Amino acid sequence: MSTTLEPEGTHEGVPAYHFDNRLGGPVLSHQHRWDEMAGAHSGFRSTIARGFWVVTDGAAVQEALQDWRTFSNTSVTALEPNPRFLWIPEMLDPPLHSKWRRLLGKDFSPNAVAAREQEVRKVAADMIDRVKDSGGVDVLDEFARRFPTLIFMRLMGLPEDDLATFLEWVHELLHLSYGEDPDGARQMAAMNAVSDYFEEQIALRRQAPRDDLLSRAMTWRIDGELIDDRDMHAFCVLMFQAGFDTVPISIGWALYHFATHPELREAIVADPSLIATSVEETLRVYSFVVPARKAAKDVEIGGCPVKAGEMVMLPLAVTNRDPERFENPLEVDPHRETTNHIAFGSGPHRCLGSHLARLELNVAVEEWHKRIPDYRLAPGQDLEQHGNMYGIKSLRLEW
Ligand code: HEM
């Protein structure tokens, strides 16, 4: 089977493509491209920058994510095998990684998350109330980006007035294509700004602890030692990246799906008990996280002869849309019984925030449909997706 991407020859016997997964494109183009590449190959070489391997065999992606001894998290950026930055816990390998996860587990446990449900629901309901009589909005700008970001800022104990600044940093840090930012200068500038911001927030809490996650983390001990400023900082920067973009993207895809599938929208309005599985299904079908790992030793995976030190990209979409794993894999089926998707990853780095994310997504969809049950895509918009996580750029709905 061939793909619409033209191969550039081979690299060590494996098909090579100028494959830039950060490139923007029309809505669904990323997902379709993964389907094409997975249909044609079990793995390939991307020739972007210094090059990296891409695994497109669904089962192999999951196996690699679980095999942390071979696929290390010391770099998780396909273009940067030797990063000079650290994100905690994402860029740690066990056993240190497990110590952090144990400490963090309490704040993100199902019970801790359930205790926030009322607050989360109120934030969502208030935001939707503000737009429900307008007849239509860009749902990403007016709701999907603001709602989870505000919850996250409260959780971390950050000033809510900084919301707009945060949304701008998220864009610069996570949404730019290789073409828009070839030398990574804009991304680096945003990273520095985020970094300075957290440095200040950490210093403020060292002087006067508060009742928030950041202050609590300062009391934790790893191997008997309190966490120093460098590691606190690495933790904040990771939380920023992991927690800020993902839920907005997921809400965007869910509302896009319900807007373009009126029969499913009517079904969840008539029977809200179908929302939970429908949300899981949108997470699976539109799954957008593309983890990467650094090979700790020579290994062959997806037909790629990976050498120690090389980077391997492990797109979750190829597992979650794999016809060998799911019947009619591209269908969002509220009655599906197989729910073993890996939209939250797999293995030791499986998403720490998955319970919070699920709550936010379910609440967003429930509260939205209580207030705005009948809506459609506003006509005359060219829907595009962007960023290395394929979020929809702008989604205007009308009702
Ligand atoms: C629908 C929304 C979300 C999705 C789809 C998602 C997905 C993921 C995935 C796939 C990973 C694993 C990455 C890898 O293997 O390299 C991950 C890790 C992580 N996520 Fe999420 N995430 C979501 C929301 C959140 C939220 C709301 C938070 C925090 C408030 C969060 C915090 C984290 C953290 C801290 C990690 C790193 C875990 C570790 O390295 O042990 N995520 N997420």
mmCIF file with all atom_site columns, N, CA, C and O in Angstrom, residues 34-73:
data_model
loop_
_atom_site.group_PDB
_atom_site.id
_atom_site.type_symbol
_atom_site.label_atom_id
_atom_site.label_alt_id
_atom_site.label_comp_id
_atom_site.label_asym_id
_atom_site.label_entity_id
_atom_site.label_seq_id
_atom_site.pdbx_PDB_ins_code
_atom_site.Cartn_x
_atom_site.Cartn_y
_atom_site.Cartn_z
_atom_site.occupancy
_atom_site.B_iso_or_equiv
_atom_site.pdbx_formal_charge
_atom_site.auth_seq_id
_atom_site.auth_comp_id
_atom_site.auth_asym_id
_atom_site.auth_atom_id
_atom_site.pdbx_PDB_model_num
ATOM 1   N N  . TRP A 1 34 ? -1.785 9.226  9.963  1.00 0.00 ? 34 TRP A N  1
ATOM 2   C CA . TRP A 1 34 ? -1.343 8.086  10.785 1.00 0.00 ? 34 TRP A CA 1
ATOM 3   C C  . TRP A 1 34 ? -1.947 6.792  10.251 1.00 0.00 ? 34 TRP A C  1
ATOM 4   O O  . TRP A 1 34 ? -1.282 5.762  10.190 1.00 0.00 ? 34 TRP A O  1
ATOM 5   N N  . ASP A 1 35 ? -3.255 6.851  9.864  1.00 0.00 ? 35 ASP A N  1
ATOM 6   C CA . ASP A 1 35 ? -3.895 5.633  9.330  1.00 0.00 ? 35 ASP A CA 1
ATOM 7   C C  . ASP A 1 35 ? -3.146 5.162  8.083  1.00 0.00 ? 35 ASP A C  1
ATOM 8   O O  . ASP A 1 35 ? -2.897 3.975  7.905  1.00 0.00 ? 35 ASP A O  1
ATOM 9   N N  . GLU A 1 36 ? -2.817 6.123  7.231  1.00 0.00 ? 36 GLU A N  1
ATOM 10  C CA . GLU A 1 36 ? -2.110 5.765  5.987  1.00 0.00 ? 36 GLU A CA 1
ATOM 11  C C  . GLU A 1 36 ? -0.758 5.152  6.273  1.00 0.00 ? 36 GLU A C  1
ATOM 12  O O  . GLU A 1 36 ? -0.399 4.117  5.716  1.00 0.00 ? 36 GLU A O  1
ATOM 13  N N  . MET A 1 37 ? -0.006 5.799  7.150  1.00 0.00 ? 37 MET A N  1
ATOM 14  C CA . MET A 1 37 ? 1.351  5.313  7.425  1.00 0.00 ? 37 MET A CA 1
ATOM 15  C C  . MET A 1 37 ? 1.286  3.948  8.117  1.00 0.00 ? 37 MET A C  1
ATOM 16  O O  . MET A 1 37 ? 2.075  3.060  7.808  1.00 0.00 ? 37 MET A O  1
ATOM 17  N N  . ALA A 1 38 ? 0.291  3.784  9.017  1.00 0.00 ? 38 ALA A N  1
ATOM 18  C CA . ALA A 1 38 ? 0.160  2.497  9.718  1.00 0.00 ? 38 ALA A CA 1
ATOM 19  C C  . ALA A 1 38 ? -0.308 1.415  8.751  1.00 0.00 ? 38 ALA A C  1
ATOM 20  O O  . ALA A 1 38 ? 0.053  0.245  8.894  1.00 0.00 ? 38 ALA A O  1
ATOM 21  N N  . GLY A 1 39 ? -1.116 1.817  7.742  1.00 0.00 ? 39 GLY A N  1
ATOM 22  C CA . GLY A 1 39 ? -1.573 0.843  6.757  1.00 0.00 ? 39 GLY A CA 1
ATOM 23  C C  . GLY A 1 39 ? -0.432 0.392  5.845  1.00 0.00 ? 39 GLY A C  1
ATOM 24  O O  . GLY A 1 39 ? -0.437 -0.717 5.321  1.00 0.00 ? 39 GLY A O  1
ATOM 25  N N  . ALA A 1 40 ? 0.552  1.270  5.665  1.00 0.00 ? 40 ALA A N  1
ATOM 26  C CA . ALA A 1 40 ? 1.625  0.971  4.708  1.00 0.00 ? 40 ALA A CA 1
ATOM 27  C C  . ALA A 1 40 ? 2.867  0.360  5.359  1.00 0.00 ? 40 ALA A C  1
ATOM 28  O O  . ALA A 1 40 ? 3.589  -0.413 4.737  1.00 0.00 ? 40 ALA A O  1
ATOM 29  N N  . HIS A 1 41 ? 3.141  0.729  6.602  1.00 0.00 ? 41 HIS A N  1
ATOM 30  C CA . HIS A 1 41 ? 4.407  0.316  7.241  1.00 0.00 ? 41 HIS A CA 1
ATOM 31  C C  . HIS A 1 41 ? 4.190  -0.023 8.713  1.00 0.00 ? 41 HIS A C  1
ATOM 32  O O  . HIS A 1 41 ? 3.273  0.500  9.333  1.00 0.00 ? 41 HIS A O  1
ATOM 33  N N  . SER A 1 42 ? 5.102  -0.811 9.272  1.00 0.00 ? 42 SER A N  1
ATOM 34  C CA . SER A 1 42 ? 5.053  -1.006 10.725 1.00 0.00 ? 42 SER A CA 1
ATOM 35  C C  . SER A 1 42 ? 5.980  -0.002 11.417 1.00 0.00 ? 42 SER A C  1
ATOM 36  O O  . SER A 1 42 ? 5.934  0.152  12.639 1.00 0.00 ? 42 SER A O  1
ATOM 37  N N  . GLY A 1 43 ? 6.806  0.653  10.626 1.00 0.00 ? 43 GLY A N  1
ATOM 38  C CA . GLY A 1 43 ? 7.667  1.696  11.164 1.00 0.00 ? 43 GLY A CA 1
ATOM 39  C C  . GLY A 1 43 ? 8.357  2.381  10.003 1.00 0.00 ? 43 GLY A C  1
ATOM 40  O O  . GLY A 1 43 ? 8.433  1.822  8.901  1.00 0.00 ? 43 GLY A O  1
ATOM 41  N N  . PHE A 1 44 ? 8.817  3.616  10.203 1.00 0.00 ? 44 PHE A N  1
ATOM 42  C CA . PHE A 1 44 ? 9.543  4.307  9.143  1.00 0.00 ? 44 PHE A CA 1
ATOM 43  C C  . PHE A 1 44 ? 10.513 5.294  9.758  1.00 0.00 ? 44 PHE A C  1
ATOM 44  O O  . PHE A 1 44 ? 10.562 5.457  10.984 1.00 0.00 ? 44 PHE A O  1
ATOM 45  N N  . ARG A 1 45 ? 11.287 5.940  8.901  1.00 0.00 ? 45 ARG A N  1
ATOM 46  C CA . ARG A 1 45 ? 12.268 6.918  9.362  1.00 0.00 ? 45 ARG A CA 1
ATOM 47  C C  . ARG A 1 45 ? 11.772 8.311  8.993  1.00 0.00 ? 45 ARG A C  1
ATOM 48  O O  . ARG A 1 45 ? 11.349 8.530  7.856  1.00 0.00 ? 45 ARG A O  1
ATOM 49  N N  . SER A 1 46 ? 11.788 9.233  9.912  1.00 0.00 ? 46 SER A N  1
ATOM 50  C CA . SER A 1 46 ? 11.534 10.631 9.543  1.00 0.00 ? 46 SER A CA 1
ATOM 51  C C  . SER A 1 46 ? 12.876 11.304 9.326  1.00 0.00 ? 46 SER A C  1
ATOM 52  O O  . SER A 1 46 ? 13.797 11.156 10.140 1.00 0.00 ? 46 SER A O  1
ATOM 53  N N  . THR A 1 47 ? 12.973 12.077 8.221  1.00 0.00 ? 47 THR A N  1
ATOM 54  C CA . THR A 1 47 ? 14.250 12.728 7.901  1.00 0.00 ? 47 THR A CA 1
ATOM 55  C C  . THR A 1 47 ? 14.294 14.169 8.409  1.00 0.00 ? 47 THR A C  1
ATOM 56  O O  . THR A 1 47 ? 15.209 14.909 8.081  1.00 0.00 ? 47 THR A O  1
ATOM 57  N N  . ILE A 1 48 ? 13.296 14.551 9.211  1.00 0.00 ? 48 ILE A N  1
ATOM 58  C CA . ILE A 1 48 ? 13.301 15.916 9.765  1.00 0.00 ? 48 ILE A CA 1
ATOM 59  C C  . ILE A 1 48 ? 14.526 16.095 10.664 1.00 0.00 ? 48 ILE A C  1
ATOM 60  O O  . ILE A 1 48 ? 14.837 15.227 11.468 1.00 0.00 ? 48 ILE A O  1
ATOM 61  N N  . ALA A 1 49 ? 15.177 17.263 10.512 1.00 0.00 ? 49 ALA A N  1
ATOM 62  C CA . ALA A 1 49 ? 16.360 17.601 11.320 1.00 0.00 ? 49 ALA A CA 1
ATOM 63  C C  . ALA A 1 49 ? 17.346 16.419 11.305 1.00 0.00 ? 49 ALA A C  1
ATOM 64  O O  . ALA A 1 49 ? 17.677 15.897 10.252 1.00 0.00 ? 49 ALA A O  1
ATOM 65  N N  . ARG A 1 50 ? 17.756 15.940 12.492 1.00 0.00 ? 50 ARG A N  1
ATOM 66  C CA . ARG A 1 50 ? 18.748 14.864 12.458 1.00 0.00 ? 50 ARG A CA 1
ATOM 67  C C  . ARG A 1 50 ? 18.126 13.475 12.291 1.00 0.00 ? 50 ARG A C  1
ATOM 68  O O  . ARG A 1 50 ? 18.821 12.483 12.240 1.00 0.00 ? 50 ARG A O  1
ATOM 69  N N  . GLY A 1 51 ? 16.791 13.448 12.226 1.00 0.00 ? 51 GLY A N  1
ATOM 70  C CA . GLY A 1 51 ? 16.100 12.185 11.938 1.00 0.00 ? 51 GLY A CA 1
ATOM 71  C C  . GLY A 1 51 ? 15.719 11.411 13.185 1.00 0.00 ? 51 GLY A C  1
ATOM 72  O O  . GLY A 1 51 ? 16.368 11.529 14.228 1.00 0.00 ? 51 GLY A O  1
ATOM 73  N N  . PHE A 1 52 ? 14.636 10.644 13.065 1.00 0.00 ? 52 PHE A N  1
ATOM 74  C CA . PHE A 1 52 ? 14.209 9.773  14.172 1.00 0.00 ? 52 PHE A CA 1
ATOM 75  C C  . PHE A 1 52 ? 13.339 8.672  13.585 1.00 0.00 ? 52 PHE A C  1
ATOM 76  O O  . PHE A 1 52 ? 12.895 8.746  12.436 1.00 0.00 ? 52 PHE A O  1
ATOM 77  N N  . TRP A 1 53 ? 13.125 7.629  14.379 1.00 0.00 ? 53 TRP A N  1
ATOM 78  C CA . TRP A 1 53 ? 12.288 6.507  13.940 1.00 0.00 ? 53 TRP A CA 1
ATOM 79  C C  . TRP A 1 53 ? 10.855 6.740  14.376 1.00 0.00 ? 53 TRP A C  1
ATOM 80  O O  . TRP A 1 53 ? 10.615 7.373  15.417 1.00 0.00 ? 53 TRP A O  1
ATOM 81  N N  . VAL A 1 54 ? 9.910  6.201  13.595 1.00 0.00 ? 54 VAL A N  1
ATOM 82  C CA . VAL A 1 54 ? 8.500  6.312  13.956 1.00 0.00 ? 54 VAL A CA 1
ATOM 83  C C  . VAL A 1 54 ? 7.895  4.914  13.886 1.00 0.00 ? 54 VAL A C  1
ATOM 84  O O  . VAL A 1 54 ? 7.974  4.262  12.842 1.00 0.00 ? 54 VAL A O  1
ATOM 85  N N  . VAL A 1 55 ? 7.325  4.461  14.980 1.00 0.00 ? 55 VAL A N  1
ATOM 86  C CA . VAL A 1 55 ? 6.716  3.123  15.000 1.00 0.00 ? 55 VAL A CA 1
ATOM 87  C C  . VAL A 1 55 ? 5.231  3.275  14.684 1.00 0.00 ? 55 VAL A C  1
ATOM 88  O O  . VAL A 1 55 ? 4.534  4.082  15.319 1.00 0.00 ? 55 VAL A O  1
ATOM 89  N N  . THR A 1 56 ? 4.732  2.506  13.720 1.00 0.00 ? 56 THR A N  1
ATOM 90  C CA . THR A 1 56 ? 3.314  2.623  13.355 1.00 0.00 ? 56 THR A CA 1
ATOM 91  C C  . THR A 1 56 ? 2.581  1.289  13.509 1.00 0.00 ? 56 THR A C  1
ATOM 92  O O  . THR A 1 56 ? 1.453  1.151  13.040 1.00 0.00 ? 56 THR A O  1
ATOM 93  N N  . ASP A 1 57 ? 3.208  0.352  14.171 1.00 0.00 ? 57 ASP A N  1
ATOM 94  C CA . ASP A 1 57 ? 2.521  -0.899 14.516 1.00 0.00 ? 57 ASP A CA 1
ATOM 95  C C  . ASP A 1 57 ? 1.889  -0.694 15.906 1.00 0.00 ? 57 ASP A C  1
ATOM 96  O O  . ASP A 1 57 ? 2.604  -0.429 16.882 1.00 0.00 ? 57 ASP A O  1
ATOM 97  N N  . GLY A 1 58 ? 0.541  -0.804 15.963 1.00 0.00 ? 58 GLY A N  1
ATOM 98  C CA . GLY A 1 58 ? -0.177 -0.452 17.189 1.00 0.00 ? 58 GLY A CA 1
ATOM 99  C C  . GLY A 1 58 ? 0.291  -1.221 18.415 1.00 0.00 ? 58 GLY A C  1
ATOM 100 O O  . GLY A 1 58 ? 0.494  -0.639 19.484 1.00 0.00 ? 58 GLY A O  1
ATOM 101 N N  . ALA A 1 59 ? 0.470  -2.542 18.260 1.00 0.00 ? 59 ALA A N  1
ATOM 102 C CA . ALA A 1 59 ? 0.873  -3.353 19.414 1.00 0.00 ? 59 ALA A CA 1
ATOM 103 C C  . ALA A 1 59 ? 2.297  -2.993 19.834 1.00 0.00 ? 59 ALA A C  1
ATOM 104 O O  . ALA A 1 59 ? 2.607  -2.904 21.040 1.00 0.00 ? 59 ALA A O  1
ATOM 105 N N  . ALA A 1 60 ? 3.170  -2.733 18.856 1.00 0.00 ? 60 ALA A N  1
ATOM 106 C CA . ALA A 1 60 ? 4.573  -2.403 19.178 1.00 0.00 ? 60 ALA A CA 1
ATOM 107 C C  . ALA A 1 60 ? 4.666  -1.084 19.937 1.00 0.00 ? 60 ALA A C  1
ATOM 108 O O  . ALA A 1 60 ? 5.497  -0.928 20.837 1.00 0.00 ? 60 ALA A O  1
ATOM 109 N N  . VAL A 1 61 ? 3.796  -0.130 19.601 1.00 0.00 ? 61 VAL A N  1
ATOM 110 C CA . VAL A 1 61 ? 3.806  1.164  20.316 1.00 0.00 ? 61 VAL A CA 1
ATOM 111 C C  . VAL A 1 61 ? 3.537  0.925  21.799 1.00 0.00 ? 61 VAL A C  1
ATOM 112 O O  . VAL A 1 61 ? 4.265  1.417  22.676 1.00 0.00 ? 61 VAL A O  1
ATOM 113 N N  . GLN A 1 62 ? 2.522  0.138  22.087 1.00 0.00 ? 62 GLN A N  1
ATOM 114 C CA . GLN A 1 62 ? 2.190  -0.088 23.501 1.00 0.00 ? 62 GLN A CA 1
ATOM 115 C C  . GLN A 1 62 ? 3.313  -0.856 24.212 1.00 0.00 ? 62 GLN A C  1
ATOM 116 O O  . GLN A 1 62 ? 3.677  -0.530 25.346 1.00 0.00 ? 62 GLN A O  1
ATOM 117 N N  . GLU A 1 63 ? 3.865  -1.859 23.519 1.00 0.00 ? 63 GLU A N  1
ATOM 118 C CA . GLU A 1 63 ? 4.961  -2.621 24.151 1.00 0.00 ? 63 GLU A CA 1
ATOM 119 C C  . GLU A 1 63 ? 6.137  -1.704 24.485 1.00 0.00 ? 63 GLU A C  1
ATOM 120 O O  . GLU A 1 63 ? 6.729  -1.795 25.558 1.00 0.00 ? 63 GLU A O  1
ATOM 121 N N  . ALA A 1 64 ? 6.463  -0.808 23.578 1.00 0.00 ? 64 ALA A N  1
ATOM 122 C CA . ALA A 1 64 ? 7.603  0.100  23.814 1.00 0.00 ? 64 ALA A CA 1
ATOM 123 C C  . ALA A 1 64 ? 7.327  1.003  25.016 1.00 0.00 ? 64 ALA A C  1
ATOM 124 O O  . ALA A 1 64 ? 8.210  1.244  25.848 1.00 0.00 ? 64 ALA A O  1
ATOM 125 N N  . LEU A 1 65 ? 6.086  1.483  25.130 1.00 0.00 ? 65 LEU A N  1
ATOM 126 C CA . LEU A 1 65 ? 5.766  2.383  26.247 1.00 0.00 ? 65 LEU A CA 1
ATOM 127 C C  . LEU A 1 65 ? 5.906  1.662  27.588 1.00 0.00 ? 65 LEU A C  1
ATOM 128 O O  . LEU A 1 65 ? 6.202  2.274  28.605 1.00 0.00 ? 65 LEU A O  1
ATOM 129 N N  . GLN A 1 66 ? 5.688  0.361  27.552 1.00 0.00 ? 66 GLN A N  1
ATOM 130 C CA . GLN A 1 66 ? 5.777  -0.388 28.808 1.00 0.00 ? 66 GLN A CA 1
ATOM 131 C C  . GLN A 1 66 ? 7.212  -0.820 29.125 1.00 0.00 ? 66 GLN A C  1
ATOM 132 O O  . GLN A 1 66 ? 7.530  -1.121 30.266 1.00 0.00 ? 66 GLN A O  1
ATOM 133 N N  . ASP A 1 67 ? 8.064  -0.852 28.102 1.00 0.00 ? 67 ASP A N  1
ATOM 134 C CA . ASP A 1 67 ? 9.424  -1.369 28.277 1.00 0.00 ? 67 ASP A CA 1
ATOM 135 C C  . ASP A 1 67 ? 10.400 -0.209 28.552 1.00 0.00 ? 67 ASP A C  1
ATOM 136 O O  . ASP A 1 67 ? 11.166 0.204  27.700 1.00 0.00 ? 67 ASP A O  1
ATOM 137 N N  . TRP A 1 68 ? 10.340 0.304  29.784 1.00 0.00 ? 68 TRP A N  1
ATOM 138 C CA . TRP A 1 68 ? 11.127 1.502  30.096 1.00 0.00 ? 68 TRP A CA 1
ATOM 139 C C  . TRP A 1 68 ? 12.627 1.221  30.148 1.00 0.00 ? 68 TRP A C  1
ATOM 140 O O  . TRP A 1 68 ? 13.444 2.128  30.064 1.00 0.00 ? 68 TRP A O  1
ATOM 141 N N  . ARG A 1 69 ? 12.999 -0.071 30.291 1.00 0.00 ? 69 ARG A N  1
ATOM 142 C CA . ARG A 1 69 ? 14.441 -0.372 30.321 1.00 0.00 ? 69 ARG A CA 1
ATOM 143 C C  . ARG A 1 69 ? 15.063 -0.155 28.947 1.00 0.00 ? 69 ARG A C  1
ATOM 144 O O  . ARG A 1 69 ? 16.212 0.242  28.835 1.00 0.00 ? 69 ARG A O  1
ATOM 145 N N  . THR A 1 70 ? 14.290 -0.434 27.902 1.00 0.00 ? 70 THR A N  1
ATOM 146 C CA . THR A 1 70 ? 14.807 -0.250 26.540 1.00 0.00 ? 70 THR A CA 1
ATOM 147 C C  . THR A 1 70 ? 14.510 1.157  26.021 1.00 0.00 ? 70 THR A C  1
ATOM 148 O O  . THR A 1 70 ? 15.338 1.769  25.349 1.00 0.00 ? 70 THR A O  1
ATOM 149 N N  . PHE A 1 71 ? 13.317 1.663  26.361 1.00 0.00 ? 71 PHE A N  1
ATOM 150 C CA . PHE A 1 71 ? 12.899 2.957  25.812 1.00 0.00 ? 71 PHE A CA 1
ATOM 151 C C  . PHE A 1 71 ? 12.830 3.964  26.961 1.00 0.00 ? 71 PHE A C  1
ATOM 152 O O  . PHE A 1 71 ? 11.839 4.018  27.692 1.00 0.00 ? 71 PHE A O  1
ATOM 153 N N  . SER A 1 72 ? 13.891 4.721  27.074 1.00 0.00 ? 72 SER A N  1
ATOM 154 C CA . SER A 1 72 ? 14.058 5.603  28.234 1.00 0.00 ? 72 SER A CA 1
ATOM 155 C C  . SER A 1 72 ? 13.341 6.930  28.030 1.00 0.00 ? 72 SER A C  1
ATOM 156 O O  . SER A 1 72 ? 13.178 7.420  26.901 1.00 0.00 ? 72 SER A O  1
ATOM 157 N N  . ASN A 1 73 ? 12.948 7.546  29.141 1.00 0.00 ? 73 ASN A N  1
ATOM 158 C CA . ASN A 1 73 ? 12.317 8.866  29.095 1.00 0.00 ? 73 ASN A CA 1
ATOM 159 C C  . ASN A 1 73 ? 13.318 10.002 29.282 1.00 0.00 ? 73 ASN A C  1
ATOM 160 O O  . ASN A 1 73 ? 12.902 11.143 29.468 1.00 0.00 ? 73 ASN A O  1
#
